Every structure is written in structure tokens, then in C-alpha cells.
Coordinates of C-alpha atoms and ligand atoms in Angstrom, one line a residue:
M25 CA -4.7 -48.0 29.5
K26 CA -7.9 -46.9 31.2
K27 CA -6.1 -44.8 33.7
H28 CA -4.4 -42.6 31.1
L29 CA -7.6 -41.4 29.3
P30 CA -8.3 -38.3 31.1
A31 CA -4.9 -37.2 30.3
V32 CA -5.2 -38.5 26.8
L33 CA -8.5 -36.4 26.7
F34 CA -6.7 -33.5 28.2
L35 CA -4.2 -33.6 25.6
L36 CA -6.7 -33.7 22.8
A37 CA -8.6 -30.9 24.1
A38 CA -5.4 -29.0 24.4
A39 CA -4.8 -29.9 20.8
L40 CA -8.3 -28.8 19.6
L41 CA -8.1 -25.2 21.2
W42 CA -4.5 -24.8 20.1
W43 CA -6.1 -25.7 16.5
L44 CA -8.9 -23.3 17.1
S45 CA -6.7 -20.4 17.8
L46 CA -5.0 -20.9 15.0
S47 CA -7.8 -21.1 12.7
P48 CA -10.2 -18.4 13.7
R49 CA -14.0 -19.2 12.8
R50 CA -14.5 -15.8 11.5
H51 CA -12.1 -16.1 8.7
Q52 CA -13.9 -19.5 7.8
V53 CA -17.2 -18.6 6.7
P54 CA -17.5 -18.5 3.0
V55 CA -20.0 -16.3 1.0
A56 CA -22.8 -18.0 -0.5
E57 CA -22.3 -20.0 -3.9
G58 CA -22.8 -17.4 -6.7
E59 CA -22.4 -14.4 -4.3
K60 CA -19.9 -11.8 -4.5
V61 CA -16.9 -11.2 -1.7
R62 CA -17.9 -7.9 0.0
V63 CA -14.2 -6.4 0.5
V64 CA -14.0 -2.9 2.2
V65 CA -10.9 -1.3 1.8
S66 CA -9.0 1.7 3.8
G67 CA -7.6 3.7 0.5
Y68 CA -6.4 3.5 -2.7
V69 CA -3.3 0.8 -2.2
P70 CA -5.4 -2.2 -1.2
Y71 CA -8.6 -0.9 -3.4
T72 CA -5.9 -1.3 -6.5
L73 CA -4.8 -4.6 -5.5
V74 CA -8.1 -6.1 -4.3
K75 CA -9.7 -4.6 -8.1
Q76 CA -6.7 -6.4 -9.9
L77 CA -6.7 -9.7 -7.9
A78 CA -10.3 -10.2 -7.4
G79 CA -11.5 -8.8 -10.9
D80 CA -15.4 -9.3 -10.9
Q81 CA -15.5 -11.3 -8.1
A82 CA -15.8 -8.8 -5.5
E83 CA -17.9 -5.8 -4.6
V84 CA -15.1 -3.1 -3.3
A85 CA -15.9 -0.1 -1.1
M86 CA -13.2 2.1 -0.1
L87 CA -13.6 4.2 3.0
L88 CA -11.1 7.0 2.3
P89 CA -12.7 9.4 -0.6
A90 CA -10.3 8.7 -3.7
N91 CA -8.2 12.3 -3.6
A92 CA -8.4 12.7 0.2
E93 CA -5.2 12.3 2.3
P94 CA -4.9 8.8 4.3
H95 CA -2.7 9.9 7.3
S96 CA -5.5 12.5 9.0
F97 CA -8.7 11.3 7.7
E98 CA -11.8 10.6 10.0
P99 CA -14.0 8.0 9.7
T100 CA -17.7 8.4 9.8
P101 CA -20.2 6.4 11.3
G102 CA -21.5 4.9 7.6
S103 CA -17.6 3.5 7.6
L104 CA -18.4 1.5 10.8
V105 CA -21.5 -0.1 9.4
T106 CA -19.5 -0.8 6.1
V107 CA -17.0 -2.5 7.9
R108 CA -19.5 -4.3 10.0
N109 CA -20.6 -6.1 6.9
A110 CA -17.9 -6.5 5.1
D111 CA -16.4 -10.5 4.2
V112 CA -12.9 -8.7 4.4
F113 CA -11.2 -5.8 5.4
V114 CA -8.1 -4.8 3.8
Y115 CA -5.7 -1.7 5.5
V116 CA -2.1 -0.8 5.5
S117 CA -1.5 -0.1 9.2
D118 CA -1.9 2.0 12.2
Q119 CA 0.4 4.1 10.8
I120 CA -0.7 5.0 7.7
E121 CA -4.1 4.8 8.7
P122 CA -4.4 6.2 12.7
W123 CA -8.2 5.9 12.1
A124 CA -8.2 2.2 11.1
K125 CA -8.1 1.0 14.9
D126 CA -11.7 2.5 15.3
V127 CA -13.0 1.1 12.3
L128 CA -11.6 -2.3 12.8
S129 CA -13.3 -2.5 16.5
S130 CA -16.8 -2.5 14.5
A131 CA -15.6 -5.3 12.1
G132 CA -18.1 -8.3 12.2
E133 CA -17.3 -11.8 13.6
K134 CA -17.3 -13.1 9.8
T135 CA -14.6 -10.1 8.6
A136 CA -11.6 -11.1 7.6
V137 CA -8.8 -8.7 8.5
V138 CA -5.7 -8.3 6.4
Q139 CA -3.4 -5.9 7.8
A140 CA -0.5 -5.2 4.8
A141 CA 2.0 -4.0 7.0
Q142 CA 2.1 -7.3 8.5
Y143 CA 3.4 -8.9 5.3
A144 CA 5.9 -6.5 4.9
A145 CA 10.0 -6.1 5.9
P146 CA 10.7 -3.8 8.4
S147 CA 11.4 -0.4 7.5
D148 CA 11.4 3.2 9.1
D149 CA 9.1 4.3 6.1
P150 CA 5.6 2.9 7.0
H151 CA 4.6 3.5 3.1
V152 CA 5.5 -0.4 2.8
W153 CA 3.9 -1.1 -1.0
M154 CA 6.9 1.3 -2.2
D155 CA 8.8 -2.0 -2.0
F156 CA 7.9 -4.5 -4.7
D157 CA 8.7 -7.6 -2.3
N158 CA 6.4 -6.3 0.1
T159 CA 3.7 -5.6 -2.7
Q160 CA 4.1 -9.2 -3.7
K161 CA 3.5 -10.4 -0.1
I162 CA 0.6 -8.5 0.5
A163 CA -0.9 -9.3 -2.8
R164 CA -0.9 -13.0 -1.7
A165 CA -2.5 -12.4 1.9
I166 CA -4.9 -10.7 -0.1
V167 CA -5.6 -13.8 -2.2
F168 CA -5.5 -16.2 0.9
A169 CA -8.4 -13.9 2.3
L170 CA -10.4 -14.1 -1.0
V171 CA -9.9 -17.7 -1.4
Q172 CA -10.9 -18.4 2.4
K173 CA -14.2 -16.4 1.7
D174 CA -14.8 -17.7 -2.0
P175 CA -13.2 -21.0 -2.5
S176 CA -15.2 -21.8 -5.8
N177 CA -13.3 -19.1 -7.4
R178 CA -9.8 -20.2 -6.2
A179 CA -8.6 -21.0 -10.1
L180 CA -9.3 -17.2 -10.6
Y181 CA -7.8 -15.7 -8.0
E182 CA -4.6 -17.5 -8.0
S183 CA -4.2 -17.0 -11.9
N184 CA -4.8 -12.9 -11.2
L185 CA -2.1 -13.5 -8.6
K186 CA 0.3 -15.5 -10.8
A187 CA -0.1 -12.3 -13.6
F188 CA 0.3 -9.7 -11.0
E189 CA 3.7 -11.3 -9.4
Q190 CA 4.7 -11.3 -13.1
E191 CA 3.9 -7.7 -13.7
I192 CA 5.6 -7.0 -10.4
S193 CA 8.9 -8.7 -11.0
E194 CA 8.9 -6.9 -14.7
L195 CA 8.5 -3.6 -12.8
D196 CA 11.7 -4.6 -10.5
Q197 CA 13.7 -5.5 -13.4
A198 CA 12.9 -2.1 -15.3
Y199 CA 13.6 -0.3 -12.1
K200 CA 17.2 -1.8 -11.7
K201 CA 17.7 -1.3 -15.5
G202 CA 16.2 2.2 -15.8
L203 CA 17.7 3.4 -12.9
A204 CA 21.6 1.9 -13.2
S205 CA 23.3 5.0 -14.8
C206 CA 21.9 8.2 -14.1
Q207 CA 23.7 11.5 -13.6
S208 CA 22.5 12.2 -10.1
R209 CA 21.2 9.9 -7.6
Q210 CA 19.9 12.2 -5.3
V211 CA 15.9 12.5 -5.4
V212 CA 14.4 15.9 -3.9
H213 CA 11.0 15.4 -3.2
V214 CA 8.7 18.5 -2.5
G215 CA 6.2 16.7 -0.7
H216 CA 6.1 14.0 2.4
F217 CA 8.7 11.3 3.0
A218 CA 6.7 8.4 0.6
F219 CA 9.5 7.1 -1.1
G220 CA 11.9 6.0 1.4
N221 CA 11.6 2.3 0.5
L222 CA 11.5 2.8 -3.3
T223 CA 14.9 5.1 -3.2
K224 CA 16.5 2.9 -0.8
N225 CA 16.2 -0.3 -3.1
Y226 CA 17.2 1.2 -6.1
D227 CA 20.5 3.2 -4.1
L228 CA 19.0 6.6 -4.6
S229 CA 18.9 9.1 -1.9
L230 CA 16.1 10.8 -0.8
S231 CA 15.3 14.3 0.7
A232 CA 11.8 15.1 1.4
L233 CA 10.0 18.5 2.7
A234 CA 8.1 16.7 5.2
G235 CA 8.0 13.5 7.5
S236 CA 6.3 10.4 6.5
S237 CA 2.8 11.2 8.1
H238 CA 2.5 14.8 7.3
D239 CA 3.0 15.8 11.0
G240 CA 3.8 19.5 10.8
E241 CA 7.5 19.0 9.5
N242 CA 6.7 20.9 6.4
S243 CA 8.2 24.1 8.1
V244 CA 9.8 27.3 6.5
K245 CA 13.0 25.9 8.1
R246 CA 13.0 22.7 6.1
L247 CA 12.0 24.8 3.0
T248 CA 14.9 26.8 3.2
E249 CA 17.2 23.9 3.7
L250 CA 15.7 22.1 0.9
I251 CA 16.2 25.4 -1.7
K252 CA 20.0 25.5 -0.3
F253 CA 20.7 21.9 -0.9
I254 CA 19.1 22.0 -4.5
K255 CA 21.5 25.2 -5.1
E256 CA 24.5 23.4 -3.5
N257 CA 24.2 20.0 -5.6
Q258 CA 23.0 21.9 -8.5
I259 CA 19.6 19.3 -8.7
Q260 CA 18.3 19.6 -12.2
A261 CA 14.6 18.5 -11.2
I262 CA 12.5 18.1 -8.0
F263 CA 9.5 15.9 -7.3
T264 CA 6.2 16.6 -6.0
E265 CA 2.7 14.8 -5.5
E266 CA 0.4 15.2 -7.7
T267 CA -2.3 15.8 -5.4
L268 CA -0.5 18.5 -3.6
S269 CA -1.0 21.9 -4.5
P270 CA 1.3 23.2 -6.9
R271 CA 2.4 26.2 -5.6
L272 CA 5.0 25.2 -3.2
S273 CA 6.8 23.4 -5.9
A274 CA 6.7 25.9 -8.5
A275 CA 8.2 28.5 -6.0
V276 CA 10.9 26.2 -5.3
A277 CA 11.3 25.6 -8.8
E278 CA 11.5 29.3 -9.5
E279 CA 13.9 29.9 -6.6
T280 CA 16.3 27.1 -7.9
G281 CA 15.7 26.7 -11.8
A282 CA 14.8 23.0 -11.0
K283 CA 12.3 21.6 -13.3
V284 CA 9.2 20.0 -11.3
L285 CA 8.1 16.2 -11.9
P286 CA 5.4 14.2 -10.6
L287 CA 5.8 11.4 -8.3
Y288 CA 2.8 9.0 -7.2
T289 CA 2.5 7.7 -4.0
V290 CA -0.6 5.4 -4.8
E291 CA -1.9 6.1 -1.4
H292 CA -4.2 8.8 -3.1
V293 CA -4.9 9.4 -6.5
S294 CA -6.8 12.0 -8.4
K295 CA -10.4 11.8 -9.5
D296 CA -9.2 11.0 -13.1
D297 CA -7.1 8.3 -12.1
F298 CA -9.7 6.9 -10.0
D299 CA -12.3 7.3 -12.7
R300 CA -10.2 5.3 -15.0
G301 CA -9.2 2.6 -12.2
V302 CA -5.5 3.6 -12.5
T303 CA -3.3 0.4 -11.4
Y304 CA -0.5 0.1 -9.1
G305 CA 1.7 -1.1 -11.8
E306 CA 0.7 1.9 -14.0
L307 CA 1.4 4.6 -11.4
M308 CA 4.7 2.9 -10.5
R309 CA 5.9 2.6 -14.3
R310 CA 4.5 6.7 -14.3
N311 CA 7.1 7.1 -11.3
L312 CA 10.2 5.4 -13.2
E313 CA 9.6 7.5 -16.2
S314 CA 9.8 10.6 -13.7
L315 CA 13.0 9.4 -12.0
Q316 CA 14.4 8.6 -15.4
R317 CA 13.7 12.0 -16.7
G318 CA 14.8 14.0 -13.5
L319 CA 17.8 12.3 -12.5
G320 CA 19.1 11.8 -16.3
C321 CA 19.2 8.3 -16.6
P322 CA 18.8 7.0 -20.0
A323 CA 15.6 5.5 -21.2
Ligands
ZN416 ZN1 2.0 9.0 3.0

């Protein structure tokens, strides 16, 4: 038995190292009793989810200004300090926020990091929250981080998660029912390619003016193609992002006779909506209403 001792110790040490690698210490330092969890988020998608899931138990700071465009934002030195002091940092992905890796490098030892896209199904469209299954998984990952940091409020976070999951499954049912029989299944979006996951899930087709990252595909050539497509397919309504200048969609509407309806990407919201604390569910219900009106689906 004795001669096996070094081997046993070696195995124990290896097991301990393996266990430590699975559970990094930085995720396991809870906040002091009675203190709020300091959550820093990249933009509005994680902001609204954390607000809804944490209620008053978290102080949430958002790096991106409410009505700024997430793909091309540049973080300030102040953002780096904010992230260094965070208990939890939530962002979507390097594709949606190419600036996140700079911010991440300044995250403190005790900062738990949630990268939302890690919990999403593989897709060509990085707007992963436009899929309700993904959003539920992201919500669970956020709650997992909140519970690690603030275990004394576990019951509250879990009950908020349950309510959120219920809201999302009702939304999914409303989309299935509301978009089941429409006169058209063609969504023409005079904006960037942010609704690929949503349209795919409910058997709609999507043509967008620009790519998924605002990367300069918003060309005159593409606009001409889109106008031709609208005319040829007798598209009755086009969609636009509320936070984009209305000039372009108005011009397309004038040229084609199509009416213009809003779609909400959730990644950036108007100042009014931000001040009101508009939720993910509210924005997705507005999207359903717009799609039903624009595609001629009975309400
Ligand atoms: Zn986008």
C-alpha cells in the first residue's frame, strides 16, 4: 500500500487541478451580504434581460449609449474601469460587439463573464437573441452567474427566470399562431440583416438592404435590386429599424408604393423606450404586430 502512496497523491493532485480548472475562482466570490450585484453589460440586449431577471438586486451599467449602434462602437477608458469593478460582465459576442475583447481584457479577477452567443445554436446570423430558444438559454446563463455572485437571493432569481421563460414560450406560441397563414411570407427589410433567425424560425423569407454587421453593403446597387424585387413580387409593406434615418425607407416606399412598418432589433432602442425600460418581450410583441400587418396575417 505504502509504495502506491506517491501515485495516489499524484492522482489526487491531478484531480484537484482538474476541479480547479472547471470552477475558476473568479466566478465564485460572492458579493457581501445585503450588497447589490454590480453587472456591466455591453448593450441593450443583455441590459434588458439582466434588468428583468435581477430586478432590484443588481446595479446595471450599460457600456453602449442607449441609441448607439453596437457594431461600430468604441469603448472609452471609462468603460474599462467600469468593467474592472464589475461582479458580472455580460455581452453578446465578438461578432456583434467587436470592441468587447478590448473591454474584456480589463475584466477583474472576480468578474464573472457571460458571453451570450456561447449558449446559442450555430447560425449565420449573429443576432442570436432573435431566436426564442437561444434567449431562454442566455437568460439561464445570466441567472447562473447572478446566483454564483449572490446566492442568498437564489429564490428570487429563479422565480424571475421562471416567469421570463413562461413569457418567452407564450411569445413563441403567439408567433406560431400569428404567422401561420399570411398573404405574403416575404419580409423586405430596409435595414441590416438582423432578423435572419426570427424569419427562419417562422418559415418567412428575409431580404435585407445591408449585411449583419453594417459593413458597407448598404450600396446603391443593393438598393436598386431591392426596389426591383419589391415591384416584381408586389410586396405591400417594407420594414425598417426605428433607430435608422427614415429617409431611405420613405424613398423606397415612394418608389414602390409599399407602406413602411417598424421592426425592433433590441440591440439599440430609442431614448423614449430606454427611459421607459422597454423589455425584450414588449419589443418582440411589437415585431409580431408589425409582421402580421405587413404580411397580411389575420390577427
Ligand atoms: Zn445588428
